[in-house]
Coordinates of C-alpha atoms in Angstrom, one line a residue:
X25 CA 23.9 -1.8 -23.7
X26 CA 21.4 0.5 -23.7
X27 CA 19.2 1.6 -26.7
X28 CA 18.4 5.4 -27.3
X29 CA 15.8 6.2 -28.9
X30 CA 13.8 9.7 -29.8
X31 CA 10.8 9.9 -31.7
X32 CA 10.3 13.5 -33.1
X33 CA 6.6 15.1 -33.3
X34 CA 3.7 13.4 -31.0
X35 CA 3.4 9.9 -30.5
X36 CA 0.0 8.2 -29.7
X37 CA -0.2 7.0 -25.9
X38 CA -1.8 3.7 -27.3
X39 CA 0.6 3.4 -29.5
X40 CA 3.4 3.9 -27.3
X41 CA 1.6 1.1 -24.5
X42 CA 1.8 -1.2 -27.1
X43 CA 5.8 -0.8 -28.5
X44 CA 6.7 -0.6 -24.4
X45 CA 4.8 -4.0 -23.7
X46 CA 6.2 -5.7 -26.6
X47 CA 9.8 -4.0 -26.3
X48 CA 9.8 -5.3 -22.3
X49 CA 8.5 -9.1 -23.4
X50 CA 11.8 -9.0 -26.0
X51 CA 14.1 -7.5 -23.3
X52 CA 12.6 -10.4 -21.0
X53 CA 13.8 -13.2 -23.4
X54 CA 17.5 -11.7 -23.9
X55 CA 16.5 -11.1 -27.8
X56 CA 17.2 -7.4 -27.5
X57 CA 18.7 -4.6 -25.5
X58 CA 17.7 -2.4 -22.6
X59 CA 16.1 0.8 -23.9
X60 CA 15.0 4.4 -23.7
X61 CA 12.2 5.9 -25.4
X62 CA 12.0 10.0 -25.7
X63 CA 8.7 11.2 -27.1
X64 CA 6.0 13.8 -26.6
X65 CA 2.6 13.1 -26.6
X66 CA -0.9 15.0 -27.6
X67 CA -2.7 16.4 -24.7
X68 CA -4.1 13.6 -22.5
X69 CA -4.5 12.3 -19.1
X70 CA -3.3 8.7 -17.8
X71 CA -4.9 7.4 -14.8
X72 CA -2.9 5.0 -12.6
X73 CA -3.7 2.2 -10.6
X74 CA -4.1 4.0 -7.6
X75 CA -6.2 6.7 -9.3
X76 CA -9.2 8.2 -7.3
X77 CA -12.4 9.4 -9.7
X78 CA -12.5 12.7 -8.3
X79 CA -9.4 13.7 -8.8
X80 CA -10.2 13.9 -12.6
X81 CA -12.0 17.6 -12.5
X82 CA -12.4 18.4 -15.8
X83 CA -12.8 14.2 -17.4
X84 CA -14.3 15.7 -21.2
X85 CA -11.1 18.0 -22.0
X86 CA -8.6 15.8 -23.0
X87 CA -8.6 11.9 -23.8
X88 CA -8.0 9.7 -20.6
X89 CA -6.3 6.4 -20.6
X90 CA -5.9 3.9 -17.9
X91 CA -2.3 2.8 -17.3
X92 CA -1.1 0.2 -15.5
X93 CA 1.7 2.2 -13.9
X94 CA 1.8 3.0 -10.2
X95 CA 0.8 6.3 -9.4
X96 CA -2.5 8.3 -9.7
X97 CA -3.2 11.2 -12.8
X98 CA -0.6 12.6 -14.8
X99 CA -1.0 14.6 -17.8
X100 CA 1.5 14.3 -20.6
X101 CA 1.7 16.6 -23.7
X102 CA 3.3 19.0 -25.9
X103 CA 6.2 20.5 -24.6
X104 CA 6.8 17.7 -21.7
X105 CA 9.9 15.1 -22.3
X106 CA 8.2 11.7 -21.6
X107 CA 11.6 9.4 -21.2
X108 CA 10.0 5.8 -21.3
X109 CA 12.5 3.5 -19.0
X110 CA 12.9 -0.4 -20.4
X111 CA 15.3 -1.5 -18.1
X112 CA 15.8 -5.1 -16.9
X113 CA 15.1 -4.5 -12.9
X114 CA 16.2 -8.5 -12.7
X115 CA 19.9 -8.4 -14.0
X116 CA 20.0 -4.8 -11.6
X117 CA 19.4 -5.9 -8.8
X118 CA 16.6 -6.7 -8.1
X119 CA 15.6 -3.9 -5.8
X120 CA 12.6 -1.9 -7.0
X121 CA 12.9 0.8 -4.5
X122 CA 16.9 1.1 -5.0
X123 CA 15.4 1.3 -9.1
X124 CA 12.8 4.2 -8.5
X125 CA 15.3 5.8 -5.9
X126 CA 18.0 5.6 -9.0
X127 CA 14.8 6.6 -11.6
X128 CA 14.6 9.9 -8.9
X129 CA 18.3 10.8 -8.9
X130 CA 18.6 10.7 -12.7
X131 CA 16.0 13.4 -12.3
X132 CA 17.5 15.4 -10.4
X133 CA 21.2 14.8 -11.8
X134 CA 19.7 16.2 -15.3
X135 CA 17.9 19.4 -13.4
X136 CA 21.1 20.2 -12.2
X137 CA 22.9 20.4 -15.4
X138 CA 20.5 23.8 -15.4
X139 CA 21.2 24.5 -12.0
X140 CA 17.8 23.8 -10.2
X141 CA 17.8 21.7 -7.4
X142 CA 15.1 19.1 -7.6
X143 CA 13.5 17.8 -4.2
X144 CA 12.1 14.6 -3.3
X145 CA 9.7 14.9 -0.7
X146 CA 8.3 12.1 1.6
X147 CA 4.5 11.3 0.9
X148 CA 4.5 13.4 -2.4
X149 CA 5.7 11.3 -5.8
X150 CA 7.8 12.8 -7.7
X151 CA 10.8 15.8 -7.7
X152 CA 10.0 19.3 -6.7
X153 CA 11.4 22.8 -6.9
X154 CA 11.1 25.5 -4.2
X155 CA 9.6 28.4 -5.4
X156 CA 11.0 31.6 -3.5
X157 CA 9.3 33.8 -5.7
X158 CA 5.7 33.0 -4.6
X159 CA 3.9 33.4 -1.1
X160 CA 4.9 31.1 1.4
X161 CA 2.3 29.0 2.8
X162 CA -0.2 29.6 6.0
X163 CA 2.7 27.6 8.0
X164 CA 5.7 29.8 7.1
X165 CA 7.4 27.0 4.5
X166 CA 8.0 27.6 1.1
X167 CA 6.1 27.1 -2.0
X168 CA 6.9 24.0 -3.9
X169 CA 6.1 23.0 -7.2
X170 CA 6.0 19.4 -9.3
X171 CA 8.7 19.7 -12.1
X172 CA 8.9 15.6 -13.3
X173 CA 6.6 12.8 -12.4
X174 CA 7.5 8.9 -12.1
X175 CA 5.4 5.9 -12.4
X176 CA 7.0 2.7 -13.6
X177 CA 5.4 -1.1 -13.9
X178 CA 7.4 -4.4 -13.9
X179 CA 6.7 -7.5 -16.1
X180 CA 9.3 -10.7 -15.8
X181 CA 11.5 -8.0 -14.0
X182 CA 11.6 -5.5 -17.3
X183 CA 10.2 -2.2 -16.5
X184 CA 8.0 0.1 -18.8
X185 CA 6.5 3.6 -18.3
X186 CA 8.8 6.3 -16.9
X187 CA 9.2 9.5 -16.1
X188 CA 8.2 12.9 -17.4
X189 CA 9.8 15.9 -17.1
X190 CA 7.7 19.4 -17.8
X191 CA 10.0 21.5 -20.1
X192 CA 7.3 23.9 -21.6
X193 CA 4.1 22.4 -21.4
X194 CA 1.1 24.2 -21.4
X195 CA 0.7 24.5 -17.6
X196 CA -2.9 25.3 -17.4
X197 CA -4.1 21.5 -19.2
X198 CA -2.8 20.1 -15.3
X199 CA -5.7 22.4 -14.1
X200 CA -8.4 19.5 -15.3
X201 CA -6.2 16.7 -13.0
X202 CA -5.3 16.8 -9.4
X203 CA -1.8 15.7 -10.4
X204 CA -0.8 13.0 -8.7
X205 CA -3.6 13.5 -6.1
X206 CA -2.0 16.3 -4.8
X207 CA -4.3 19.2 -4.1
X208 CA -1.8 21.9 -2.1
X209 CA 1.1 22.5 -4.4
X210 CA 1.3 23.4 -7.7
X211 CA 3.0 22.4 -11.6
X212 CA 6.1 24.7 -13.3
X213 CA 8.8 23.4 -15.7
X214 CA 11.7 24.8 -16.9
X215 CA 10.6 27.6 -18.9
X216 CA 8.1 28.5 -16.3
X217 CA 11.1 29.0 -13.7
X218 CA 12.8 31.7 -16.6
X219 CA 15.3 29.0 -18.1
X220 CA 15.3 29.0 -21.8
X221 CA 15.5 25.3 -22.2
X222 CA 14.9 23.5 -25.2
X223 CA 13.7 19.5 -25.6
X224 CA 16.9 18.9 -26.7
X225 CA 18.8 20.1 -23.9
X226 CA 17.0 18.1 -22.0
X227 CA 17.3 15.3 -23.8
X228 CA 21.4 15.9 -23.6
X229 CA 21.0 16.1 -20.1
X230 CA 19.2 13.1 -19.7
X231 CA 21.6 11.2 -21.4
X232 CA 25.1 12.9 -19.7
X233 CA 23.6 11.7 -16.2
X234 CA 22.4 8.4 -17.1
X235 CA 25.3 6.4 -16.9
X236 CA 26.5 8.0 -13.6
X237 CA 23.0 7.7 -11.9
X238 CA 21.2 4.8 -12.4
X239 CA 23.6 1.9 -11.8
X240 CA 24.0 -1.2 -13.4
X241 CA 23.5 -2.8 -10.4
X242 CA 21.7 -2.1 -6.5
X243 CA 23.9 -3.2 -3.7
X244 CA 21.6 -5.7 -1.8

């Protein structure tokens, strides 16, 4: 079984360290179920473990914390669905990469209940959209743009942190990050690409392509 949960208005990224951590250490010991955590969060940056110093531009705009997720800056806030993943990796399989490959998928199956085709794209974390509606690049190829991030950690085999997708955030706050340490592409969301999507579509979405996406168990 797997808990849904969705916490309405902005929820404090301290805050929400703290109820993953402890959340993961009671899936650990069997004394509760898996879970999901929706939220939003406040404007702020998280820096990862693999985050470099300069690729926080702007560091007196918005709060920065430093997460112990994988992965370099992120922003999260208003208007982005933050889906928090507590999921017991040991009774799955196993198999982080088979995990983060599933993580990706769900991703993209919930994009395409809007019919935009999210990309994963080798040496770049996360899923992307092509963007035929700007100017190609110096090499011919097509625009693309970062539409949801992913950065999980493992304790005792439980994972915490997640994935964020950007539904209508206020695109300019990712100016003050190089998101993800990604300096040549850009950041849209839903809106941005002319899709009048709300959080809780999203949230419907997520949930329709769960069950069919990330499996209960990797093959080995």
């Amino acid at each position: 079984m797997v808990d849904w949960i969705t916490t309405d208005g902005l929820t404090d990224y301290a805050e929400a360290v703290a109820f993953m951590e402890a959340r993961a250490e009671a899936i650990a010991l069997g004394q509760v179920d898996e879970a999901i955590w929706l939220v939003e969060h406040p404007p702020l940056y998280t820096a990862g473990t693999s985050a470099r110093p300069a690729d926080l531009t702007d560091p007196g705009r918005f709060p920065v914390h430093a997460s112990k997720r994988g992965g370099q800056y992120t922003y999260h806030g208003p208007g982005q669905r933050v889906a928090y993943v507590m999921l017991d990796v040991g009774q799955r399989g196993r198999d982080v990469r088979c995990f983060v490959r599933d993580l990706e998928q769900w991703i993209i199956a919930a994009l395409a209940e809007f019919n935009v085709t999210g990309l994963i794209r080798p040496g770049r974390v996360g899923v992307w959209v092509e963007r035929p509606d700007k100017p190609r690049h110096a090499d011919g190829s097509v625009h693309e743009d970062k539409i949801a991030a992913l950065g999980i950690r493992l304790r005792k085999w439980v994972s915490f942190h997640g994935l964020s997708i950007n539904v209508e955030p206020d695109l300019e706050h990712f100016s003050g990050i190089v998101p993800c340490g990604i300096r040549d592409h850009g950041v849209t969301s839903l809106v941005d690409l002319g899709l009048p999507v709300t959080m809780a579509d999203v949230d419907l979405a997520l949930r329709a392509t769960f069950d069919r996406v990330v499996t209960p168990r990797c093959a080995p």
